Amino acid sequence: MSHSRYQIAAAIESILNAVPILSGRVHTNVWHALSEAKLPAVVIYTNRESSRRDTLIKSAGGMARTLSAEIYVLASGNSANDQTDEFCVAIEKAMAADYDLGIGVDDSYLESSDITKTVVGNNDAYALNMAYTIKYRTLVADPETIV
C-alpha cells in the first residue's frame, strides 16, 4: 500500500477523471513539460503536508495531517481562457460533491486559487492553480491507513 498522500492524489484523480469534460486529461505528479497536444490538462501535486499529534486518538498514536493538494489547469491557444474557466468550474463542482474524496478524509476545501497568463508565440497560455486543503488522520506507525 502507498502513503496516504499518494492515495489522496489518486482519489482526486479518479474523481476528476469521472467528469466527462476532464476525462483522460487528469495527471498526477507530472515533472516534465506537457506537449501542447495534451492541453488543456489538469495536473495534481500533493507535495506539502504538515502533521501533529492528534488529541482525539493520541492514546493510539494518532496523527492529524493537513495536506495541500495543488490542482493546476493548463491551457493554451485562442480558447485557453474559456477552457480554463470551464475546467475550473467542473473541478470545483466535482470536489465539492465528494468532500471526503471517497476514502474517508475528514475534510477537503478550496483554500485559494491564482492564475498566470503568458503569451507563447501568438497564443495565450494559462496556468491556474487551485490549492485544496485536505485534512485527515493516520496512526504514527501506519501512514498508509486513513482513520
Coordinates of N, CA and C in Angstrom, one line a residue:
M1 N 0.8 -1.2 0.0 CA 0.0 0.0 0.0 C 0.9 1.2 0.0
S2 N 0.4 2.3 -0.6 CA 1.2 3.6 -0.6 C 0.9 4.5 0.5
H3 N 1.7 5.5 0.7 CA 1.5 6.5 1.7 C 0.1 7.2 1.4
S4 N -0.5 7.6 2.5 CA -1.8 8.2 2.4 C -1.9 9.4 1.4
R5 N -0.8 10.2 1.4 CA -0.8 11.4 0.5 C -0.9 10.9 -1.0
Y6 N -0.3 9.8 -1.4 CA -0.4 9.3 -2.7 C -1.8 8.7 -3.0
Q7 N -2.4 8.1 -2.0 CA -3.8 7.6 -2.1 C -4.8 8.8 -2.3
I8 N -4.5 9.9 -1.6 CA -5.3 11.1 -1.8 C -5.2 11.6 -3.2
A9 N -4.0 11.7 -3.7 CA -3.8 12.2 -5.1 C -4.5 11.3 -6.1
A10 N -4.5 10.0 -5.9 CA -5.2 9.0 -6.7 C -6.7 9.2 -6.6
A11 N -7.2 9.5 -5.4 CA -8.6 9.7 -5.2 C -9.1 10.9 -6.0
I12 N -8.3 12.0 -5.9 CA -8.7 13.2 -6.6 C -8.6 13.0 -8.1
E13 N -7.6 12.3 -8.6 CA -7.5 12.0 -10.0 C -8.7 11.2 -10.5
S14 N -9.2 10.2 -9.7 CA -10.3 9.4 -10.0 C -11.6 10.2 -10.1
I15 N -11.8 11.1 -9.1 CA -13.0 12.0 -9.0 C -13.0 12.9 -10.2
L16 N -11.9 13.5 -10.6 CA -11.8 14.4 -11.7 C -11.9 13.7 -13.1
N17 N -11.4 12.5 -13.2 CA -11.5 11.8 -14.4 C -12.9 11.3 -14.7
A18 N -13.7 11.2 -13.7 CA -15.1 10.8 -13.8 C -16.0 11.9 -14.4
V19 N -15.4 13.1 -14.5 CA -16.2 14.2 -15.1 C -15.9 14.2 -16.6
P20 N -16.9 14.1 -17.4 CA -16.7 13.9 -18.9 C -15.8 14.9 -19.5
I21 N -15.9 16.2 -19.2 CA -15.0 17.2 -19.8 C -13.5 17.1 -19.4
L22 N -13.3 16.5 -18.3 CA -11.9 16.3 -17.8 C -11.3 14.9 -18.0
S23 N -12.2 14.0 -18.4 CA -11.8 12.6 -18.5 C -10.6 12.4 -19.5
G24 N -9.5 11.7 -19.0 CA -8.3 11.5 -19.8 C -7.4 12.6 -19.8
R25 N -7.7 13.7 -19.2 CA -6.8 14.9 -19.2 C -6.2 15.2 -17.8
V26 N -6.5 14.3 -16.9 CA -6.0 14.5 -15.5 C -4.8 13.6 -15.2
H27 N -3.7 14.2 -14.6 CA -2.5 13.6 -14.4 C -2.0 13.9 -12.9
T28 N -1.3 13.0 -12.3 CA -0.7 13.3 -11.0 C 0.8 13.4 -11.1
N29 N 1.4 14.3 -10.3 CA 2.8 14.5 -10.2 C 3.6 14.4 -11.5
V30 N 3.2 15.2 -12.4 CA 4.0 15.3 -13.7 C 5.2 16.2 -13.5
W31 N 6.4 15.7 -13.8 CA 7.6 16.5 -13.5 C 8.3 16.8 -14.8
H32 N 7.5 16.8 -15.9 CA 8.1 17.2 -17.3 C 7.1 18.0 -18.0
A33 N 7.5 18.7 -19.0 CA 6.6 19.6 -19.7 C 5.6 18.8 -20.5
L34 N 4.4 19.2 -20.5 CA 3.3 18.5 -21.3 C 3.4 19.1 -22.7
S35 N 3.2 18.3 -23.7 CA 3.2 18.8 -25.1 C 1.9 19.6 -25.3
E36 N 1.9 20.5 -26.2 CA 0.7 21.3 -26.5 C -0.5 20.4 -26.9
A37 N -0.2 19.3 -27.5 CA -1.2 18.4 -27.9 C -2.0 17.8 -26.7
K38 N -1.4 17.8 -25.5 CA -2.1 17.2 -24.3 C -2.9 18.3 -23.6
L39 N -2.8 19.5 -24.1 CA -3.6 20.6 -23.4 C -5.0 20.8 -24.0
P40 N -5.9 21.2 -23.3 CA -5.9 21.5 -21.9 C -5.7 20.3 -21.0
A41 N -5.1 20.5 -19.9 CA -4.8 19.4 -19.0 C -5.0 19.8 -17.5
V42 N -5.1 18.8 -16.7 CA -5.2 19.1 -15.2 C -4.1 18.2 -14.6
V43 N -3.3 18.9 -13.7 CA -2.2 18.2 -13.1 C -2.3 18.4 -11.6
I44 N -2.2 17.3 -10.8 CA -2.4 17.3 -9.4 C -1.0 17.0 -8.7
Y45 N -0.7 17.8 -7.7 CA 0.5 17.6 -6.9 C 0.1 17.6 -5.5
T46 N 0.7 16.7 -4.7 CA 0.5 16.6 -3.3 C 1.9 16.6 -2.6
N47 N 2.5 17.7 -2.6 CA 3.9 17.8 -2.1 C 4.1 18.4 -0.7
R48 N 3.1 19.1 -0.2 CA 3.3 19.8 1.1 C 2.3 19.2 2.1
E49 N 2.8 18.8 3.2 CA 2.0 18.2 4.3 C 2.5 18.6 5.6
S50 N 1.7 18.9 6.6 CA 2.1 19.1 8.0 C 1.4 18.1 8.8
S51 N 2.0 17.8 9.9 CA 1.4 16.8 10.8 C 1.6 17.2 12.3
R52 N 0.7 16.7 13.1 CA 0.9 17.0 14.6 C 0.2 15.8 15.3
R53 N 0.5 15.6 16.6 CA -0.1 14.6 17.3 C -1.6 14.9 17.4
D54 N -2.4 13.9 17.2 CA -3.9 14.1 17.3 C -4.4 13.8 18.7
T55 N -5.1 14.8 19.2 CA -5.6 14.7 20.6 C -6.8 13.7 20.7
L56 N -7.5 13.5 19.6 CA -8.6 12.6 19.6 C -8.2 11.1 19.7
I57 N -7.1 10.8 19.0 CA -6.7 9.4 19.0 C -5.2 9.3 19.5
K58 N -4.9 10.2 20.5 CA -3.5 10.3 21.0 C -3.0 9.0 21.6
S59 N -4.0 8.3 22.4 CA -3.6 7.1 23.0 C -3.2 6.0 22.1
A60 N -3.7 6.1 20.9 CA -3.4 5.1 19.8 C -2.2 5.5 18.9
G61 N -1.6 6.7 19.3 CA -0.5 7.2 18.5 C -1.0 7.8 17.2
G62 N -2.1 8.7 17.3 CA -2.7 9.3 16.2 C -1.9 10.5 15.7
M63 N -2.1 10.8 14.4 CA -1.5 12.0 13.7 C -2.6 12.7 13.0
A64 N -2.7 14.0 13.2 CA -3.6 14.8 12.4 C -2.8 15.4 11.3
R65 N -3.2 15.2 10.1 CA -2.4 15.7 9.0 C -3.2 16.7 8.1
T66 N -2.5 17.7 7.6 CA -3.0 18.6 6.6 C -2.2 18.6 5.4
L67 N -2.8 18.3 4.3 CA -2.1 18.1 3.0 C -2.6 19.2 2.1
S68 N -1.7 19.8 1.3 CA -2.0 20.8 0.3 C -2.0 20.0 -1.0
A69 N -3.2 20.0 -1.7 CA -3.3 19.4 -3.0 C -3.4 20.5 -4.0
E70 N -2.4 20.7 -4.8 CA -2.3 21.7 -5.8 C -2.9 21.1 -7.1
I71 N -4.0 21.7 -7.6 CA -4.6 21.2 -8.8 C -4.4 22.3 -9.9
Y72 N -3.6 22.0 -10.9 CA -3.3 23.0 -11.9 C -4.1 22.7 -13.2
V73 N -4.6 23.8 -13.7 CA -5.3 23.7 -15.0 C -4.4 24.4 -16.0
L74 N -4.0 23.7 -17.1 CA -3.1 24.3 -18.1 C -3.8 24.3 -19.4
A75 N -3.8 25.5 -20.1 CA -4.4 25.6 -21.4 C -3.6 26.6 -22.3
S76 N -3.7 26.4 -23.6 CA -3.1 27.4 -24.5 C -3.9 27.5 -25.7
G77 N -3.7 28.6 -26.5 CA -4.4 28.7 -27.7 C -5.5 29.8 -27.6
N78 N -6.3 30.0 -28.7 CA -7.3 31.0 -28.8 C -8.4 30.8 -27.7
S79 N -8.7 29.6 -27.4 CA -9.8 29.4 -26.4 C -9.3 29.1 -25.0
A80 N -8.1 29.3 -24.7 CA -7.5 29.0 -23.4 C -8.2 29.6 -22.2
N81 N -8.6 30.8 -22.3 CA -9.3 31.4 -21.2 C -10.6 30.7 -20.9
D82 N -11.4 30.5 -22.0 CA -12.7 29.8 -21.8 C -12.5 28.3 -21.3
Q83 N -11.5 27.6 -21.8 CA -11.2 26.3 -21.4 C -10.8 26.2 -19.9
T84 N -9.9 27.2 -19.5 CA -9.5 27.2 -18.1 C -10.7 27.4 -17.2
D85 N -11.6 28.4 -17.6 CA -12.8 28.6 -16.8 C -13.7 27.4 -16.7
E86 N -13.9 26.8 -17.8 CA -14.8 25.6 -17.9 C -14.2 24.5 -17.0
F87 N -12.9 24.2 -17.1 CA -12.3 23.2 -16.3 C -12.4 23.5 -14.8
C88 N -12.2 24.8 -14.5 CA -12.2 25.1 -13.0 C -13.6 24.9 -12.4
V89 N -14.6 25.3 -13.2 CA -16.0 25.1 -12.7 C -16.2 23.6 -12.5
A90 N -15.8 22.8 -13.4 CA -16.0 21.3 -13.3 C -15.2 20.8 -12.1
I91 N -14.0 21.2 -11.9 CA -13.2 20.8 -10.8 C -13.9 21.1 -9.4
E92 N -14.3 22.4 -9.3 CA -14.9 22.8 -8.1 C -16.2 22.1 -7.8
K93 N -17.0 21.8 -8.8 CA -18.2 21.1 -8.6 C -17.9 19.6 -8.2
A94 N -17.0 19.0 -8.8 CA -16.7 17.6 -8.5 C -16.1 17.4 -7.1
M95 N -15.2 18.3 -6.8 CA -14.6 18.3 -5.4 C -15.6 18.6 -4.3
A96 N -16.5 19.5 -4.6 CA -17.5 19.8 -3.6 C -18.5 18.7 -3.3
A97 N -18.7 17.9 -4.4 CA -19.7 16.8 -4.3 C -19.1 15.6 -3.5
D98 N -17.8 15.6 -3.3 CA -17.2 14.4 -2.6 C -16.1 14.9 -1.7
Y99 N -16.5 15.7 -0.6 CA -15.5 16.3 0.2 C -14.6 15.3 1.0
D100 N -15.1 14.1 1.2 CA -14.2 13.1 1.9 C -13.4 12.2 0.9
L101 N -13.5 12.6 -0.4 CA -12.8 12.0 -1.5 C -13.0 10.6 -1.7
G102 N -14.1 10.1 -1.1 CA -14.4 8.6 -1.2 C -13.5 7.7 -0.4
I103 N -12.6 8.3 0.4 CA -11.6 7.5 1.1 C -11.6 7.8 2.6
G104 N -12.5 8.7 3.0 CA -12.7 8.9 4.5 C -11.8 10.1 5.0
V105 N -11.3 11.0 4.2 CA -10.6 12.1 4.8 C -11.6 13.0 5.6
D106 N -11.2 13.7 6.6 CA -12.1 14.5 7.4 C -12.7 15.7 6.7
D107 N -11.9 16.3 5.8 CA -12.4 17.5 5.1 C -11.5 17.8 3.9
S108 N -12.1 18.4 2.9 CA -11.3 19.0 1.8 C -12.0 20.2 1.3
Y109 N -11.3 21.3 1.0 CA -11.9 22.5 0.6 C -10.9 23.3 -0.2
L110 N -11.5 24.2 -1.1 CA -10.6 25.1 -1.9 C -10.2 26.2 -1.0
E111 N -8.9 26.4 -0.9 CA -8.4 27.4 0.0 C -8.0 28.7 -0.8
S112 N -7.5 28.5 -2.0 CA -7.1 29.7 -2.8 C -6.9 29.2 -4.2
S113 N -6.9 30.2 -5.1 CA -6.5 30.0 -6.5 C -5.8 31.2 -7.0
D114 N -5.0 31.0 -8.0 CA -4.4 32.1 -8.7 C -4.1 31.6 -10.2
I115 N -4.1 32.6 -11.0 CA -4.0 32.4 -12.4 C -2.8 33.2 -13.0
T116 N -2.1 32.5 -13.9 CA -1.0 33.2 -14.6 C -1.2 33.1 -16.1
K117 N -1.1 34.2 -16.8 CA -1.3 34.2 -18.2 C 0.0 34.7 -18.8
T118 N 0.5 34.0 -19.8 CA 1.6 34.4 -20.6 C 1.3 34.3 -22.1
V119 N 2.1 34.8 -22.9 CA 2.0 34.7 -24.4 C 3.1 33.9 -24.9
V120 N 2.8 32.8 -25.6 CA 3.8 32.0 -26.3 C 3.6 32.1 -27.8
G121 N 4.5 32.7 -28.5 CA 4.3 33.0 -29.9 C 3.1 33.9 -30.1
N122 N 2.1 33.4 -30.8 CA 0.9 34.2 -31.0 C -0.3 33.7 -30.1
N123 N 0.0 32.8 -29.2 CA -1.0 32.1 -28.4 C -0.9 32.5 -26.9
D124 N -2.1 32.7 -26.3 CA -2.2 32.8 -24.9 C -2.0 31.5 -24.2
A125 N -1.3 31.5 -23.1 CA -1.2 30.3 -22.3 C -1.6 30.6 -20.8
Y126 N -2.4 29.8 -20.3 CA -2.9 30.0 -18.9 C -2.5 28.8 -18.0
A127 N -2.1 29.1 -16.8 CA -1.9 28.1 -15.7 C -2.6 28.6 -14.5
L128 N -3.7 27.9 -14.1 CA -4.4 28.3 -12.9 C -4.2 27.2 -11.9
N129 N -3.8 27.7 -10.7 CA -3.5 26.8 -9.6 C -4.7 26.9 -8.6
M130 N -5.3 25.8 -8.3 CA -6.4 25.7 -7.3 C -5.8 24.9 -6.1
A131 N -5.6 25.6 -5.0 CA -5.0 25.0 -3.8 C -6.1 24.5 -2.9
Y132 N -6.1 23.1 -2.7 CA -7.1 22.5 -1.8 C -6.4 22.1 -0.6
T133 N -7.1 22.2 0.6 CA -6.6 21.8 1.8 C -7.3 20.5 2.1
I134 N -6.6 19.4 2.5 CA -7.1 18.1 2.8 C -6.7 17.8 4.2
K135 N -7.7 17.6 5.1 CA -7.5 17.2 6.5 C -7.8 15.7 6.7
Y136 N -6.9 15.0 7.3 CA -7.2 13.6 7.6 C -6.3 13.1 8.7
R137 N -6.5 11.9 9.2 CA -5.8 11.3 10.3 C -5.2 9.9 9.9
T138 N -4.1 9.7 10.5 CA -3.5 8.3 10.4 C -2.9 8.0 11.8
L139 N -2.4 6.8 11.9 CA -1.6 6.4 13.1 C -0.2 6.7 12.8
V140 N 0.6 7.0 13.8 CA 2.0 7.3 13.6 C 2.7 6.1 12.9
A141 N 2.4 4.9 13.4 CA 3.0 3.7 12.9 C 2.4 3.1 11.6
D142 N 1.4 3.8 11.1 CA 0.7 3.3 9.9 C 0.2 4.5 9.0
P143 N 1.2 5.1 8.3 CA 0.9 6.3 7.5 C 0.1 5.9 6.2
E144 N -0.1 4.6 6.0 CA -0.8 4.1 4.8 C -2.3 4.0 5.0
T145 N -2.8 4.1 6.2 CA -4.2 3.9 6.5 C -4.8 5.2 7.1
I146 N -5.8 5.7 6.4 CA -6.6 6.9 6.9 C -7.6 6.4 7.8
V147 N -7.6 7.0 9.0 CA -8.5 6.6 10.1 C -9.6 7.7 10.4

